[in-house]
Amino acid sequence: METPLKIVLVSGSTRRESANTALLATVERLIAGRAGAVDVHWISVGELPHYERELELARECAPVLAAQALVASADAMLISTPAYNGEMPGALKNALDWLSRPDGDAPGALRGLTTAVLSASPGARGALDAQVTLKTVLGRCGARVVEHPPVAVGNATALVQPDGLVTDPGVVDALSGLADAVLAAVEPRETVLV
Ligand code: FNR
């Protein structure tokens, strides 16, 4: 039987009614409708403590170890971020810092991973500004950032439906294109590790 692709979704917002989380939940729904087996997993950035070297060396923090193991075994990751003062929120940067850490001889979990970025805000720009540094940080962590037309959803809070999904046809089209781009770009990790 075909091994399912493992896709990890990460929302940069910890807000319960987050538009960024809603966009990713919509992507999850779209992926579920595609042909081929895909397992979707989430990382909650709010569950990770602030990065600390002593905590890392102790190797006892369950949410950190689980997130690192999940991403190390993933085929792709999608991140949706709000802009806090024009940048990704600290909680998201902290999560990427944890995921960037090597484990002995093993590289950080992000190295060689296929990633894609989207963003949303209640304002008109859809947090597009925050994508710039997010992509830079992913690159520094050794991730592959998939090229695709930018998906930055403005007025996003108003687009979230009571079921936590987004149904706006233009947004759904953009999310669908992004999901296609990510699934098409997935490569076995071994071939991109150098
Ligand atoms: C914001 N917000 C915001 N929005 C924006 O478009 N550009 C910005 O620079 C900022 N800056 C900012 C700073 C801080 C500290 C906060 C708390 C908020 C608003 C932000 O987009 C909004 O609160 C949500 O985070 C939108 O995303 P979710 O939570 O709906 O996913």
GROMACS .gro file of C-alpha atoms and ligand atoms in nm:
model
  225
    1MET     CA    1   0.000   0.000   0.000
    2GLU     CA    2   0.118   0.353  -0.081
    3THR     CA    3   0.284   0.534   0.211
    4PRO     CA    4   0.082   0.848   0.283
    5LEU     CA    5   0.255   1.184   0.251
    6LYS     CA    6   0.295   1.350   0.591
    7ILE     CA    7   0.203   1.720   0.583
    8VAL     CA    8   0.246   1.944   0.889
    9LEU     CA    9   0.037   2.260   0.935
   10VAL     CA   10   0.158   2.542   1.160
   11SER     CA   11  -0.045   2.850   1.244
   12GLY     CA   12   0.150   3.149   1.369
   13SER     CA   13  -0.151   3.262   1.572
   14THR     CA   14  -0.256   3.105   1.901
   15ARG     CA   15  -0.592   3.284   1.893
   16ARG     CA   16  -0.887   3.045   1.922
   17GLU     CA   17  -1.071   3.205   1.629
   18SER     CA   18  -0.757   3.272   1.428
   19ALA     CA   19  -0.800   3.346   1.058
   20ASN     CA   20  -0.459   3.191   0.992
   21THR     CA   21  -0.568   2.869   1.159
   22ALA     CA   22  -0.892   2.883   0.958
   23LEU     CA   23  -0.697   2.910   0.632
   24LEU     CA   24  -0.492   2.604   0.723
   25ALA     CA   25  -0.804   2.413   0.828
   26THR     CA   26  -0.943   2.495   0.483
   27VAL     CA   27  -0.622   2.366   0.323
   28GLU     CA   28  -0.660   2.048   0.528
   29ARG     CA   29  -1.012   2.006   0.391
   30LEU     CA   30  -0.890   2.067   0.034
   31ILE     CA   31  -0.608   1.815   0.070
   32ALA     CA   32  -0.848   1.555   0.207
   33GLY     CA   33  -1.044   1.585  -0.118
   34ARG     CA   34  -0.736   1.516  -0.335
   35ALA     CA   35  -0.643   1.180  -0.484
   36GLY     CA   36  -0.360   1.002  -0.301
   37ALA     CA   37  -0.305   0.935   0.064
   38VAL     CA   38  -0.204   1.231   0.282
   39ASP     CA   39  -0.178   1.242   0.660
   40VAL     CA   40  -0.217   1.591   0.802
   41HIS     CA   41  -0.072   1.688   1.142
   42TRP     CA   42  -0.070   2.016   1.333
   43ILE     CA   43   0.187   2.183   1.555
   44SER     CA   44   0.055   2.432   1.812
   45VAL     CA   45   0.324   2.694   1.854
   46GLY     CA   46   0.169   2.803   2.185
   47GLU     CA   47   0.251   2.465   2.342
   48LEU     CA   48   0.626   2.512   2.299
   49PRO     CA   49   0.819   2.681   2.580
   50HIS     CA   50   1.064   2.958   2.505
   51TYR     CA   51   1.381   2.814   2.359
   52GLU     CA   52   1.639   2.754   2.630
   53ARG     CA   53   1.966   2.563   2.598
   54GLU     CA   54   1.928   2.382   2.933
   55LEU     CA   55   1.579   2.264   2.838
   56GLU     CA   56   1.715   2.139   2.508
   57LEU     CA   57   1.999   1.945   2.671
   58ALA     CA   58   1.760   1.783   2.920
   59ARG     CA   59   1.560   1.634   2.629
   60GLU     CA   60   1.255   1.605   2.851
   61CYS     CA   61   1.012   1.859   2.709
   62ALA     CA   62   0.742   1.644   2.549
   63PRO     CA   63   0.585   1.906   2.317
   64VAL     CA   64   0.930   2.000   2.181
   65LEU     CA   65   1.040   1.641   2.127
   66ALA     CA   66   0.708   1.556   1.962
   67ALA     CA   67   0.724   1.858   1.729
   68GLN     CA   68   1.085   1.786   1.632
   69ALA     CA   69   1.013   1.418   1.564
   70LEU     CA   70   0.702   1.502   1.364
   71VAL     CA   71   0.879   1.755   1.142
   72ALA     CA   72   1.187   1.536   1.099
   73SER     CA   73   0.964   1.266   0.952
   74ALA     CA   74   0.739   1.500   0.750
   75ASP     CA   75   0.728   1.547   0.374
   76ALA     CA   76   0.613   1.908   0.378
   77MET     CA   77   0.505   2.189   0.607
   78LEU     CA   78   0.267   2.479   0.548
   79ILE     CA   79   0.289   2.785   0.771
   80SER     CA   80   0.030   3.060   0.790
   81THR     CA   81   0.135   3.372   0.976
   82PRO     CA   82  -0.020   3.695   1.095
   83ALA     CA   83   0.193   4.010   1.110
   84TYR     CA   84   0.282   4.144   1.452
   85ASN     CA   85   0.443   4.480   1.389
   86GLY     CA   86   0.518   4.365   1.039
   87GLU     CA   87   0.685   4.034   1.131
   88MET     CA   88   0.591   3.680   1.227
   89PRO     CA   89   0.479   3.649   1.592
   90GLY     CA   90   0.747   3.555   1.845
   91ALA     CA   91   0.574   3.224   1.920
   92LEU     CA   92   0.619   3.116   1.558
   93LYS     CA   93   0.984   3.226   1.546
   94ASN     CA   94   1.040   3.034   1.871
   95ALA     CA   95   0.890   2.720   1.716
   96LEU     CA   96   1.120   2.752   1.414
   97ASP     CA   97   1.417   2.798   1.646
   98TRP     CA   98   1.334   2.470   1.823
   99LEU     CA   99   1.284   2.293   1.489
  100SER     CA  100   1.615   2.424   1.358
  101ARG     CA  101   1.822   2.257   1.630
  102PRO     CA  102   2.039   1.961   1.530
  103ASP     CA  103   2.013   1.643   1.735
  104GLY     CA  104   2.364   1.502   1.773
  105ASP     CA  105   2.477   1.418   1.420
  106ALA     CA  106   2.123   1.451   1.285
  107PRO     CA  107   2.046   1.786   1.121
  108GLY     CA  108   1.764   2.011   1.242
  109ALA     CA  109   1.416   1.886   1.157
  110LEU     CA  110   1.362   2.162   0.901
  111ARG     CA  111   1.668   2.079   0.692
  112GLY     CA  112   1.565   1.967   0.345
  113LEU     CA  113   1.195   1.999   0.426
  114THR     CA  114   0.957   2.127   0.158
  115THR     CA  115   0.777   2.429   0.305
  116ALA     CA  116   0.527   2.688   0.190
  117VAL     CA  117   0.414   3.012   0.345
  118LEU     CA  118   0.087   3.202   0.350
  119SER     CA  119  -0.047   3.481   0.568
  120ALA     CA  120  -0.361   3.658   0.683
  121SER     CA  121  -0.463   3.966   0.873
  122PRO     CA  122  -0.775   4.172   0.937
  123GLY     CA  123  -0.609   4.455   0.741
  124ALA     CA  124  -0.579   4.500   0.367
  125ARG     CA  125  -0.225   4.367   0.316
  126GLY     CA  126  -0.297   4.022   0.454
  127ALA     CA  127   0.027   4.022   0.657
  128LEU     CA  128   0.229   3.995   0.336
  129ASP     CA  129   0.517   4.180   0.506
  130ALA     CA  130   0.559   3.899   0.759
  131GLN     CA  131   0.621   3.646   0.482
  132VAL     CA  132   0.955   3.803   0.391
  133THR     CA  133   1.139   3.727   0.714
  134LEU     CA  134   0.954   3.399   0.759
  135LYS     CA  135   1.090   3.277   0.425
  136THR     CA  136   1.437   3.404   0.511
  137VAL     CA  137   1.437   3.217   0.844
  138LEU     CA  138   1.313   2.898   0.678
  139GLY     CA  139   1.597   2.926   0.428
  140ARG     CA  140   1.851   2.975   0.707
  141CYS     CA  141   1.717   2.658   0.872
  142GLY     CA  142   1.785   2.467   0.550
  143ALA     CA  143   1.421   2.429   0.444
  144ARG     CA  144   1.314   2.444   0.080
  145VAL     CA  145   1.057   2.720   0.033
  146VAL     CA  146   0.818   2.642  -0.252
  147GLU     CA  147   0.782   2.917  -0.512
  148HIS     CA  148   0.420   3.009  -0.582
  149PRO     CA  149   0.211   3.324  -0.627
  150PRO     CA  150   0.188   3.491  -0.283
  151VAL     CA  151  -0.117   3.399  -0.076
  152ALA     CA  152  -0.182   3.689   0.163
  153VAL     CA  153  -0.545   3.711   0.269
  154GLY     CA  154  -0.667   4.055   0.371
  155ASN     CA  155  -0.987   4.126   0.564
  156ALA     CA  156  -0.940   3.767   0.677
  157THR     CA  157  -1.114   3.776   1.015
  158ALA     CA  158  -1.443   3.854   0.840
  159LEU     CA  159  -1.401   3.560   0.603
  160VAL     CA  160  -1.396   3.289   0.871
  161GLN     CA  161  -1.723   3.097   0.878
  162PRO     CA  162  -1.886   2.965   1.197
  163ASP     CA  163  -1.743   2.618   1.124
  164GLY     CA  164  -1.389   2.760   1.130
  165LEU     CA  165  -1.334   2.734   0.754
  166VAL     CA  166  -1.305   2.991   0.475
  167THR     CA  167  -1.540   2.958   0.177
  168ASP     CA  168  -1.464   3.275  -0.022
  169PRO     CA  169  -1.413   3.139  -0.378
  170GLY     CA  170  -1.107   3.353  -0.455
  171VAL     CA  171  -0.937   3.250  -0.132
  172VAL     CA  172  -1.027   2.884  -0.177
  173ASP     CA  173  -0.880   2.898  -0.531
  174ALA     CA  174  -0.558   3.048  -0.399
  175LEU     CA  175  -0.536   2.787  -0.121
  176SER     CA  176  -0.603   2.511  -0.368
  177GLY     CA  177  -0.321   2.635  -0.593
  178LEU     CA  178  -0.090   2.648  -0.295
  179ALA     CA  179  -0.180   2.294  -0.188
  180ASP     CA  180  -0.115   2.173  -0.544
  181ALA     CA  181   0.223   2.350  -0.553
  182VAL     CA  182   0.330   2.196  -0.223
  183LEU     CA  183   0.221   1.842  -0.305
  184ALA     CA  184   0.392   1.866  -0.645
  185ALA     CA  185   0.716   1.994  -0.488
  186VAL     CA  186   0.757   1.719  -0.228
  187GLU     CA  187   1.086   1.534  -0.267
  188PRO     CA  188   1.232   1.251  -0.060
  189ARG     CA  189   1.433   1.416   0.220
  190GLU     CA  190   1.746   1.208   0.146
  191THR     CA  191   1.786   1.356  -0.201
  192VAL     CA  192   1.794   1.712  -0.074
  193LEU     CA  193   2.020   1.653   0.225
  194VAL     CA  194   2.381   1.734   0.143
  195FNR     C1  195  -0.107   4.304   1.535
  195FNR     N1  196  -0.182   4.307   1.418
  195FNR     C2  197  -0.122   4.350   1.300
  195FNR     N2  198  -0.187   4.337   1.180
  195FNR     C3  199  -0.125   4.374   1.065
  195FNR     O1  200  -0.183   4.360   0.958
  195FNR     N3  201   0.001   4.428   1.066
  195FNR     C4  202   0.070   4.444   1.182
  195FNR     O2  203   0.184   4.489   1.178
  195FNR     C5  204   0.009   4.406   1.304
  195FNR     N4  205   0.073   4.420   1.424
  195FNR     C6  206   0.022   4.362   1.537
  195FNR     C7  207   0.099   4.359   1.653
  195FNR     C8  208   0.052   4.291   1.763
  195FNR     C9  209   0.139   4.284   1.886
  195FNR    C10  210  -0.075   4.231   1.763
  195FNR    C11  211  -0.126   4.156   1.883
  195FNR    C12  212  -0.153   4.239   1.652
  195FNR    C13  213  -0.316   4.249   1.414
  195FNR    C14  214  -0.311   4.100   1.378
  195FNR     O3  215  -0.306   4.089   1.238
  195FNR    C15  216  -0.434   4.028   1.435
  195FNR     O4  217  -0.439   4.053   1.573
  195FNR    C16  218  -0.438   3.879   1.425
  195FNR     O5  219  -0.324   3.824   1.479
  195FNR    C17  220  -0.470   3.825   1.289
  195FNR     O6  221  -0.441   3.688   1.282
  195FNR     P1  222  -0.532   3.571   1.346
  195FNR     O7  223  -0.510   3.572   1.494
  195FNR     O8  224  -0.677   3.598   1.310
  195FNR     O9  225  -0.480   3.449   1.278
   0.00000   0.00000   0.00000
